[in-house]
């Protein structure tokens, strides 16, 4: 009677499968894992360590912590970071000191590997949690991270 | 006698040729299969590669050892952490660095989570390839939990780059242990559900049993590894034979089946999910305190010589072979990727089967095309 | 030839007052056809929507909920989009057959709707060979699929079309034989007669065990007839891309798509008619309100449609040779034995009558 037991076992396994999907169907109201994205923008919060983009935090005096040591530029595998620097006179010591003119960050080339942030001796750059990085013009992806007129915070040495 | 032959010739069918891929739903990427088909029966399968070749090995010769790690994320993106670990272990062994136990345990836990995540995705896609579309979403639901764990600790969901030569980029997040425990508890209830939905299904069993058979001898001669090899009774778990990181501190069984058919490979992966859960459970409660990273030189220079390290990714054995001339870049770096060898057995397995069999067989190879092409 | 057009009695009387009787009957037919076309084009679109929502609920998703209230206008928007799309074709395709194929499929699907008894008065054609007509019409669709796949000049489409031929020829038998089992009970092919018989209990109750077996066989074979998963060998997207309609775009693709859903509705509607008493309410609870028949008919049909959707979103696909094994080694022999059992039951009057 292998023929009939085959049929019955077959039907049994099919019904077992249907009970699983059926269970999810009945609980579909609360079980849905879909995120209705643009609607939940307010509540959607990324984790602290989320690697969205590289940012350079500035304090209230418009000062950052980048000394222009270029370690990040060397660490970057893709040439994402370009630092345009100059030498200026330190107001306190009167010595010549390296300072950044522009910290150029090409988001379009960034693979979010995190080596630049890992290597930064003064923690001048860190991860931003912004994940909406799409733009209409790709030149907008090339960013200057240091604010205009900003300068390095006093006492930061590499 | 002569007459019968003529009649038969009149009904002779003609073999024809089909391009399966590079854009085809079942090839999971840009794999192109040149099929020679007689009706529904496959006469010949020729994989054609190179559609996503990015010359990662050549790029590695340009990059420093820290930078190489992030490139390996992009090979087998479903077991990116294990790939990272392979490169880091090579460098650490070459430098003879003492790696803190904490790092080893965390690497192993995340490695096993990666394996589960990869197998979850594979399970979903396997179901989809044989026509059960719903499995895809159930697999992804569970994978999502792992991805959240990764995102919280490593900052990224897929290309994590969490390893650096000498340890980890950051310490684990404070929620890590709790989240992993939650996941383990959750997933233990879900694997039986996977079994009831797909494994036990009579159609699925008919589709997979006795299909795409690879004998143990063939498996060894094709250089197949990972779940594909273990489905053929070829005991080849690198975690067992050459334990790395904290894998020598845990006990687990190597999932092994002897049938060598598609269903055996399927069962091996399901079994591996259970084993990975058990490894995580053994380690998660006692992550030793200590440093999460040892200091290395800013410019890592490997001593002159050749170094080899192999690890078990979700797909099989990944080998990293470095020839160093003592500079800050490797002279040559070769990845022995599991997908490439596994794919080479496809032609042998699928010939003589039907188109549906080819798709089911290919699903159990769990191909990740960027891993094959690099 | 006089075909009773019961729902159009009023229209016909009104038309007769204006023109000769034969002309009036033709005009009435055209009016009815247009009404049906309108209703079922829209109904087909809503079936697509239901399928998508149901699939989403099986799969832990939400489904389309943006266009209109709860996504009610989603498929309308899709149809509008498809209308605006370019009709592409392949090089060296057989243009005439290629363009003809979608019409075969959609017309055969719509034709069969004509004999469906939605309620006592709401049935366009009550021909005396109703069931036979339905079975005959439903196999015309496969010609369209074969033509479409063959004329596309695409090997994936060709494989899909050939599979479709094999599949439909095989499963036609089971559909026919399982319905024949029930015909033994009713003694008539006319759909209104079949419904009339069921006033003494739905046929699935009257015929008990063999009727249940016949119903199960019918549902399996019917799912296969509509080329839906787990029998979607014709499309089999993980094997053949999109199967026979790979090369179709725009409205021609929409015809194939819509036809699949109307066919699904048809299969469910036939099952509801033959096994579950069409528009008859359970235990006659709403017998006094005749127009509620439409509600009961649709409710029964949609439950069966849901069952087919449940199949689709749960089961893996069969392989093409297993498909034939299932038919010739399991369904057909069981079906033949089942007919004998049913004949015995009818002969011995072992029918359950309420």
mmCIF file of C-alpha atoms in Angstrom, chain B residues 24-325:
data_model
loop_
_atom_site.group_PDB
_atom_site.id
_atom_site.type_symbol
_atom_site.label_atom_id
_atom_site.label_comp_id
_atom_site.label_asym_id
_atom_site.label_seq_id
_atom_site.Cartn_x
_atom_site.Cartn_y
_atom_site.Cartn_z
ATOM 1 C CA UNK B 24 18.743 35.548 -15.263
ATOM 2 C CA UNK B 25 16.820 35.200 -12.002
ATOM 3 C CA UNK B 26 18.363 31.863 -11.064
ATOM 4 C CA UNK B 27 22.010 32.713 -11.529
ATOM 5 C CA UNK B 28 22.017 35.112 -8.546
ATOM 6 C CA UNK B 29 24.204 37.702 -10.158
ATOM 7 C CA UNK B 30 26.072 37.886 -13.385
ATOM 8 C CA UNK B 31 26.982 34.283 -13.940
ATOM 9 C CA UNK B 32 26.461 33.146 -17.499
ATOM 10 C CA UNK B 33 25.792 29.503 -18.201
ATOM 11 C CA UNK B 34 26.022 28.241 -21.741
ATOM 12 C CA UNK B 35 23.524 25.423 -21.856
ATOM 13 C CA UNK B 36 23.238 22.843 -24.560
ATOM 14 C CA UNK B 37 19.800 21.356 -24.224
ATOM 15 C CA UNK B 38 17.910 18.520 -25.816
ATOM 16 C CA UNK B 39 14.293 19.329 -25.094
ATOM 17 C CA UNK B 40 14.341 19.730 -21.329
ATOM 18 C CA UNK B 41 17.416 17.613 -20.752
ATOM 19 C CA UNK B 42 20.712 19.324 -20.247
ATOM 20 C CA UNK B 43 23.547 17.974 -22.352
ATOM 21 C CA UNK B 44 26.250 20.403 -21.421
ATOM 22 C CA UNK B 45 26.757 23.273 -19.001
ATOM 23 C CA UNK B 46 29.596 25.683 -19.463
ATOM 24 C CA UNK B 47 29.930 28.450 -16.900
ATOM 25 C CA UNK B 48 31.257 31.677 -18.346
ATOM 26 C CA UNK B 49 32.815 33.988 -15.817
ATOM 27 C CA UNK B 50 34.272 37.421 -15.711
ATOM 28 C CA UNK B 51 31.258 39.706 -15.716
ATOM 29 C CA UNK B 52 32.074 41.121 -12.312
ATOM 30 C CA UNK B 53 35.836 40.769 -12.265
ATOM 31 C CA UNK B 54 37.311 43.686 -10.381
ATOM 32 C CA UNK B 55 40.888 42.442 -10.112
ATOM 33 C CA UNK B 56 40.844 42.434 -6.351
ATOM 34 C CA UNK B 57 44.023 40.370 -6.208
ATOM 35 C CA UNK B 58 45.875 42.958 -8.262
ATOM 36 C CA UNK B 59 44.476 45.775 -6.148
ATOM 37 C CA UNK B 60 45.789 43.981 -3.098
ATOM 38 C CA UNK B 61 49.315 44.278 -4.470
ATOM 39 C CA UNK B 62 48.835 48.034 -4.467
ATOM 40 C CA UNK B 63 47.318 48.347 -1.019
ATOM 41 C CA UNK B 64 48.720 48.186 2.460
ATOM 42 C CA UNK B 65 47.740 45.260 4.643
ATOM 43 C CA UNK B 66 45.167 47.314 6.524
ATOM 44 C CA UNK B 67 43.568 48.339 3.266
ATOM 45 C CA UNK B 68 43.416 44.807 1.858
ATOM 46 C CA UNK B 69 40.942 43.839 4.552
ATOM 47 C CA UNK B 70 38.190 46.071 3.230
ATOM 48 C CA UNK B 71 38.575 44.671 -0.290
ATOM 49 C CA UNK B 72 37.803 41.187 0.932
ATOM 50 C CA UNK B 73 34.383 42.434 2.059
ATOM 51 C CA UNK B 74 33.561 42.717 -1.593
ATOM 52 C CA UNK B 75 34.455 39.170 -2.587
ATOM 53 C CA UNK B 76 32.036 36.934 -0.792
ATOM 54 C CA UNK B 77 29.831 39.665 0.569
ATOM 55 C CA UNK B 78 27.676 37.228 2.505
ATOM 56 C CA UNK B 79 30.546 36.104 4.706
ATOM 57 C CA UNK B 80 32.456 39.355 4.717
ATOM 58 C CA UNK B 81 33.514 39.079 8.330
ATOM 59 C CA UNK B 82 35.087 35.672 7.763
ATOM 60 C CA UNK B 83 36.946 36.979 4.718
ATOM 61 C CA UNK B 84 38.287 39.871 6.780
ATOM 62 C CA UNK B 85 39.301 37.464 9.461
ATOM 63 C CA UNK B 86 41.250 35.357 6.955
ATOM 64 C CA UNK B 87 43.403 38.274 5.860
ATOM 65 C CA UNK B 88 43.891 39.495 9.416
ATOM 66 C CA UNK B 89 44.893 36.039 10.578
ATOM 67 C CA UNK B 90 47.430 35.777 7.765
ATOM 68 C CA UNK B 91 49.000 39.083 8.710
ATOM 69 C CA UNK B 92 48.915 38.340 12.428
ATOM 70 C CA UNK B 93 50.491 34.928 11.958
ATOM 71 C CA UNK B 94 53.184 36.404 9.758
ATOM 72 C CA UNK B 95 53.955 39.070 12.326
ATOM 73 C CA UNK B 96 53.591 36.477 15.116
ATOM 74 C CA UNK B 97 51.289 38.787 17.024
ATOM 75 C CA UNK B 98 49.701 37.573 20.226
ATOM 76 C CA UNK B 99 45.980 38.137 19.762
ATOM 77 C CA UNK B 100 43.954 38.679 22.946
ATOM 78 C CA UNK B 101 41.418 36.002 23.759
ATOM 79 C CA UNK B 102 38.641 38.541 23.767
ATOM 80 C CA UNK B 103 39.294 39.343 20.135
ATOM 81 C CA UNK B 104 39.356 35.677 19.199
ATOM 82 C CA UNK B 105 36.054 34.964 20.895
ATOM 83 C CA UNK B 106 34.323 37.998 19.397
ATOM 84 C CA UNK B 107 35.652 37.132 15.952
ATOM 85 C CA UNK B 108 34.325 33.609 16.258
ATOM 86 C CA UNK B 109 30.899 34.722 17.456
ATOM 87 C CA UNK B 110 30.513 37.240 14.666
ATOM 88 C CA UNK B 111 31.887 34.723 12.208
ATOM 89 C CA UNK B 112 29.250 32.190 13.165
ATOM 90 C CA UNK B 113 26.552 34.858 13.058
ATOM 91 C CA UNK B 114 27.737 35.673 9.561
ATOM 92 C CA UNK B 115 27.453 32.014 8.647
ATOM 93 C CA UNK B 116 23.889 31.875 9.941
ATOM 94 C CA UNK B 117 23.013 35.079 8.112
ATOM 95 C CA UNK B 118 24.450 33.681 4.923
ATOM 96 C CA UNK B 119 22.593 30.413 5.326
ATOM 97 C CA UNK B 120 19.354 32.278 6.071
ATOM 98 C CA UNK B 121 19.663 34.128 2.819
ATOM 99 C CA UNK B 122 20.586 30.930 1.038
ATOM 100 C CA UNK B 123 17.556 29.157 2.491
ATOM 101 C CA UNK B 124 15.249 31.891 1.296
ATOM 102 C CA UNK B 125 16.762 31.910 -2.151
ATOM 103 C CA UNK B 126 16.814 28.131 -2.337
ATOM 104 C CA UNK B 127 13.089 28.110 -1.711
ATOM 105 C CA UNK B 128 12.612 30.777 -4.318
ATOM 106 C CA UNK B 129 14.613 28.857 -6.888
ATOM 107 C CA UNK B 130 12.438 25.809 -6.489
ATOM 108 C CA UNK B 131 9.373 28.023 -6.642
ATOM 109 C CA UNK B 132 8.315 28.659 -3.031
ATOM 110 C CA UNK B 133 8.481 32.426 -2.977
ATOM 111 C CA UNK B 134 7.485 32.908 0.620
ATOM 112 C CA UNK B 135 10.640 31.349 2.070
ATOM 113 C CA UNK B 136 12.592 34.331 0.845
ATOM 114 C CA UNK B 137 10.879 36.676 3.232
ATOM 115 C CA UNK B 138 11.079 34.352 6.206
ATOM 116 C CA UNK B 139 14.784 33.887 5.624
ATOM 117 C CA UNK B 140 15.328 37.595 5.319
ATOM 118 C CA UNK B 141 13.359 38.341 8.463
ATOM 119 C CA UNK B 142 15.788 36.300 10.531
ATOM 120 C CA UNK B 143 18.797 37.601 8.671
ATOM 121 C CA UNK B 144 17.630 41.116 9.438
ATOM 122 C CA UNK B 145 18.069 40.500 13.160
ATOM 123 C CA UNK B 146 21.695 39.506 12.584
ATOM 124 C CA UNK B 147 22.242 42.494 10.360
ATOM 125 C CA UNK B 148 20.960 44.731 13.133
ATOM 126 C CA UNK B 149 23.461 43.189 15.528
ATOM 127 C CA UNK B 150 26.214 43.861 13.024
ATOM 128 C CA UNK B 151 25.068 47.367 12.381
ATOM 129 C CA UNK B 152 25.076 48.222 16.058
ATOM 130 C CA UNK B 153 28.514 46.802 16.702
ATOM 131 C CA UNK B 154 30.344 47.218 13.412
ATOM 132 C CA UNK B 155 28.527 50.151 11.851
ATOM 133 C CA UNK B 156 27.629 48.365 8.638
ATOM 134 C CA UNK B 157 25.313 45.564 7.719
ATOM 135 C CA UNK B 158 27.076 43.794 4.903
ATOM 136 C CA UNK B 159 30.574 45.079 4.212
ATOM 137 C CA UNK B 160 31.538 45.375 7.825
ATOM 138 C CA UNK B 161 35.315 45.706 7.801
ATOM 139 C CA UNK B 162 35.269 45.101 11.535
ATOM 140 C CA UNK B 163 38.618 43.318 11.661
ATOM 141 C CA UNK B 164 41.931 45.052 11.506
ATOM 142 C CA UNK B 165 45.287 43.313 11.657
ATOM 143 C CA UNK B 166 45.821 43.046 15.378
ATOM 144 C CA UNK B 167 42.256 42.890 16.562
ATOM 145 C CA UNK B 168 38.976 44.656 16.019
ATOM 146 C CA UNK B 169 38.176 48.168 14.956
ATOM 147 C CA UNK B 170 35.998 48.823 17.993
ATOM 148 C CA UNK B 171 35.001 46.947 21.078
ATOM 149 C CA UNK B 172 31.627 45.234 20.952
ATOM 150 C CA UNK B 173 28.589 47.373 21.642
ATOM 151 C CA UNK B 174 27.085 47.115 25.115
ATOM 152 C CA UNK B 175 23.878 45.624 23.704
ATOM 153 C CA UNK B 176 25.740 43.007 21.718
ATOM 154 C CA UNK B 177 25.479 40.107 24.167
ATOM 155 C CA UNK B 178 21.820 40.703 24.842
ATOM 156 C CA UNK B 179 20.929 40.997 21.203
ATOM 157 C CA UNK B 180 22.828 37.854 20.289
ATOM 158 C CA UNK B 181 21.076 35.933 23.053
ATOM 159 C CA UNK B 182 17.724 37.234 21.849
ATOM 160 C CA UNK B 183 18.557 36.153 18.353
ATOM 161 C CA UNK B 184 19.649 32.679 19.400
ATOM 162 C CA UNK B 185 16.411 32.194 21.308
ATOM 163 C CA UNK B 186 14.391 33.524 18.371
ATOM 164 C CA UNK B 187 16.176 31.507 15.745
ATOM 165 C CA UNK B 188 15.840 28.255 17.638
ATOM 166 C CA UNK B 189 12.102 28.462 17.102
ATOM 167 C CA UNK B 190 12.492 29.373 13.449
ATOM 168 C CA UNK B 191 14.639 26.525 12.126
ATOM 169 C CA UNK B 192 11.920 23.958 12.921
ATOM 170 C CA UNK B 193 9.570 26.245 11.037
ATOM 171 C CA UNK B 194 11.929 26.209 8.068
ATOM 172 C CA UNK B 195 11.849 22.434 8.242
ATOM 173 C CA UNK B 196 8.091 22.254 8.318
ATOM 174 C CA UNK B 197 7.600 24.762 5.556
ATOM 175 C CA UNK B 198 10.186 23.544 3.078
ATOM 176 C CA UNK B 199 12.328 20.601 4.157
ATOM 177 C CA UNK B 200 9.463 18.259 4.793
ATOM 178 C CA UNK B 201 7.423 19.360 1.817
ATOM 179 C CA UNK B 202 6.830 16.443 -0.510
ATOM 180 C CA UNK B 203 7.296 18.537 -3.640
ATOM 181 C CA UNK B 204 10.567 19.912 -2.340
ATOM 182 C CA UNK B 205 11.839 16.464 -1.482
ATOM 183 C CA UNK B 206 10.893 15.171 -4.908
ATOM 184 C CA UNK B 207 12.648 18.121 -6.493
ATOM 185 C CA UNK B 208 15.878 17.653 -4.563
ATOM 186 C CA UNK B 209 16.366 13.999 -3.663
ATOM 187 C CA UNK B 210 18.540 12.102 -6.105
ATOM 188 C CA UNK B 211 19.182 15.246 -8.120
ATOM 189 C CA UNK B 212 22.583 16.716 -8.921
ATOM 190 C CA UNK B 213 24.572 13.881 -7.441
ATOM 191 C CA UNK B 214 28.225 14.448 -6.645
ATOM 192 C CA UNK B 215 30.113 11.443 -5.310
ATOM 193 C CA UNK B 216 32.786 11.766 -2.671
ATOM 194 C CA UNK B 217 35.538 10.959 -5.178
ATOM 195 C CA UNK B 218 34.279 13.589 -7.585
ATOM 196 C CA UNK B 219 33.914 16.101 -4.775
ATOM 197 C CA UNK B 220 37.562 15.635 -3.833
ATOM 198 C CA UNK B 221 38.815 15.727 -7.391
ATOM 199 C CA UNK B 222 36.895 18.909 -8.164
ATOM 200 C CA UNK B 223 38.350 20.511 -5.059
ATOM 201 C CA UNK B 224 34.882 21.172 -3.710
ATOM 202 C CA UNK B 225 34.686 22.396 -0.123
ATOM 203 C CA UNK B 226 32.233 23.611 2.444
ATOM 204 C CA UNK B 227 28.651 22.353 2.666
ATOM 205 C CA UNK B 228 28.816 21.137 -0.934
ATOM 206 C CA UNK B 229 31.691 18.802 -0.101
ATOM 207 C CA UNK B 230 30.175 17.753 3.203
ATOM 208 C CA UNK B 231 26.951 16.872 1.439
ATOM 209 C CA UNK B 232 28.968 14.321 -0.479
ATOM 210 C CA UNK B 233 30.513 12.825 2.629
ATOM 211 C CA UNK B 234 33.804 14.675 2.194
ATOM 212 C CA UNK B 235 34.779 15.762 5.672
ATOM 213 C CA UNK B 236 36.417 19.092 4.942
ATOM 214 C CA UNK B 237 35.491 21.540 7.695
ATOM 215 C CA UNK B 238 38.451 23.854 8.198
ATOM 216 C CA UNK B 239 37.018 24.780 11.595
ATOM 217 C CA UNK B 240 37.500 21.163 12.642
ATOM 218 C CA UNK B 241 40.853 20.357 11.086
ATOM 219 C CA UNK B 242 42.657 23.673 11.333
ATOM 220 C CA UNK B 243 40.820 25.560 14.054
ATOM 221 C CA UNK B 244 41.478 29.280 14.089
ATOM 222 C CA UNK B 245 40.489 32.037 16.530
ATOM 223 C CA UNK B 246 38.403 30.558 19.360
ATOM 224 C CA UNK B 247 37.164 27.554 17.439
ATOM 225 C CA UNK B 248 39.495 25.200 19.298
ATOM 226 C CA UNK B 249 37.718 26.102 22.535
ATOM 227 C CA UNK B 250 34.270 24.959 21.426
ATOM 228 C CA UNK B 251 32.794 21.612 20.632
ATOM 229 C CA UNK B 252 30.628 21.133 17.613
ATOM 230 C CA UNK B 253 29.772 18.420 15.157
ATOM 231 C CA UNK B 254 30.674 18.619 11.549
ATOM 232 C CA UNK B 255 27.455 18.342 9.550
ATOM 233 C CA UNK B 256 28.021 15.445 7.200
ATOM 234 C CA UNK B 257 25.786 13.642 4.733
ATOM 235 C CA UNK B 258 26.794 10.890 2.398
ATOM 236 C CA UNK B 259 24.103 11.013 -0.300
ATOM 237 C CA UNK B 260 25.772 13.739 -2.312
ATOM 238 C CA UNK B 261 22.516 14.960 -3.820
ATOM 239 C CA UNK B 262 20.866 18.337 -3.640
ATOM 240 C CA UNK B 263 18.859 17.407 -0.581
ATOM 241 C CA UNK B 264 22.019 16.318 1.258
ATOM 242 C CA UNK B 265 23.641 19.668 0.631
ATOM 243 C CA UNK B 266 20.442 21.354 1.789
ATOM 244 C CA UNK B 267 20.367 19.310 4.996
ATOM 245 C CA UNK B 268 24.021 20.019 5.689
ATOM 246 C CA UNK B 269 23.345 23.741 5.657
ATOM 247 C CA UNK B 270 20.317 23.432 7.892
ATOM 248 C CA UNK B 271 22.396 21.316 10.272
ATOM 249 C CA UNK B 272 25.175 23.903 10.132
ATOM 250 C CA UNK B 273 22.813 26.573 11.354
ATOM 251 C CA UNK B 274 22.145 24.477 14.454
ATOM 252 C CA UNK B 275 25.885 23.918 14.983
ATOM 253 C CA UNK B 276 26.619 27.620 14.587
ATOM 254 C CA UNK B 277 23.937 28.409 17.153
ATOM 255 C CA UNK B 278 25.559 25.962 19.532
ATOM 256 C CA UNK B 279 29.004 27.536 19.018
ATOM 257 C CA UNK B 280 27.572 30.973 19.720
ATOM 258 C CA UNK B 281 25.835 29.709 22.834
ATOM 259 C CA UNK B 282 29.071 28.226 24.152
ATOM 260 C CA UNK B 283 30.960 31.481 23.715
ATOM 261 C CA UNK B 284 28.478 34.269 24.311
ATOM 262 C CA UNK B 285 28.251 33.900 28.075
ATOM 263 C CA UNK B 286 31.946 34.130 28.773
ATOM 264 C CA UNK B 287 33.561 36.631 26.495
ATOM 265 C CA UNK B 288 36.860 37.193 28.302
ATOM 266 C CA UNK B 289 37.794 40.693 29.419
ATOM 267 C CA UNK B 290 40.790 42.320 27.862
ATOM 268 C CA UNK B 291 42.027 44.418 25.024
ATOM 269 C CA UNK B 292 40.067 44.472 21.814
ATOM 270 C CA UNK B 293 43.121 45.345 19.799
ATOM 271 C CA UNK B 294 46.874 45.075 20.022
ATOM 272 C CA UNK B 295 49.024 47.858 18.767
ATOM 273 C CA UNK B 296 50.614 47.317 15.417
ATOM 274 C CA UNK B 297 52.932 49.582 13.510
ATOM 275 C CA UNK B 298 51.193 52.184 11.445
ATOM 276 C CA UNK B 299 52.898 50.699 8.408
ATOM 277 C CA UNK B 300 52.702 46.946 8.570
ATOM 278 C CA UNK B 301 55.562 45.200 6.845
ATOM 279 C CA UNK B 302 55.382 41.449 6.632
ATOM 280 C CA UNK B 303 58.633 39.546 6.905
ATOM 281 C CA UNK B 304 59.972 38.163 3.688
ATOM 282 C CA UNK B 305 58.358 34.839 2.872
ATOM 283 C CA UNK B 306 55.156 33.082 1.990
ATOM 284 C CA UNK B 307 52.156 32.834 4.275
ATOM 285 C CA UNK B 308 48.971 30.863 3.972
ATOM 286 C CA UNK B 309 45.864 30.860 6.083
ATOM 287 C CA UNK B 310 42.598 29.129 5.429
ATOM 288 C CA UNK B 311 39.222 29.688 7.031
ATOM 289 C CA UNK B 312 35.779 28.203 6.598
ATOM 290 C CA UNK B 313 33.409 30.726 5.100
ATOM 291 C CA UNK B 314 29.736 29.994 4.668
ATOM 292 C CA UNK B 315 30.559 28.625 1.223
ATOM 293 C CA UNK B 316 33.638 26.593 2.009
ATOM 294 C CA UNK B 317 37.336 26.917 2.312
ATOM 295 C CA UNK B 318 38.799 30.351 1.702
ATOM 296 C CA UNK B 319 42.574 30.393 1.429
ATOM 297 C CA UNK B 320 44.707 33.520 1.589
ATOM 298 C CA UNK B 321 48.180 33.084 0.181
ATOM 299 C CA UNK B 322 50.567 35.978 0.581
ATOM 300 C CA UNK B 323 54.049 36.280 -0.884
ATOM 301 C CA UNK B 324 55.869 39.064 0.815
ATOM 302 C CA UNK B 325 59.173 40.607 -0.112
#
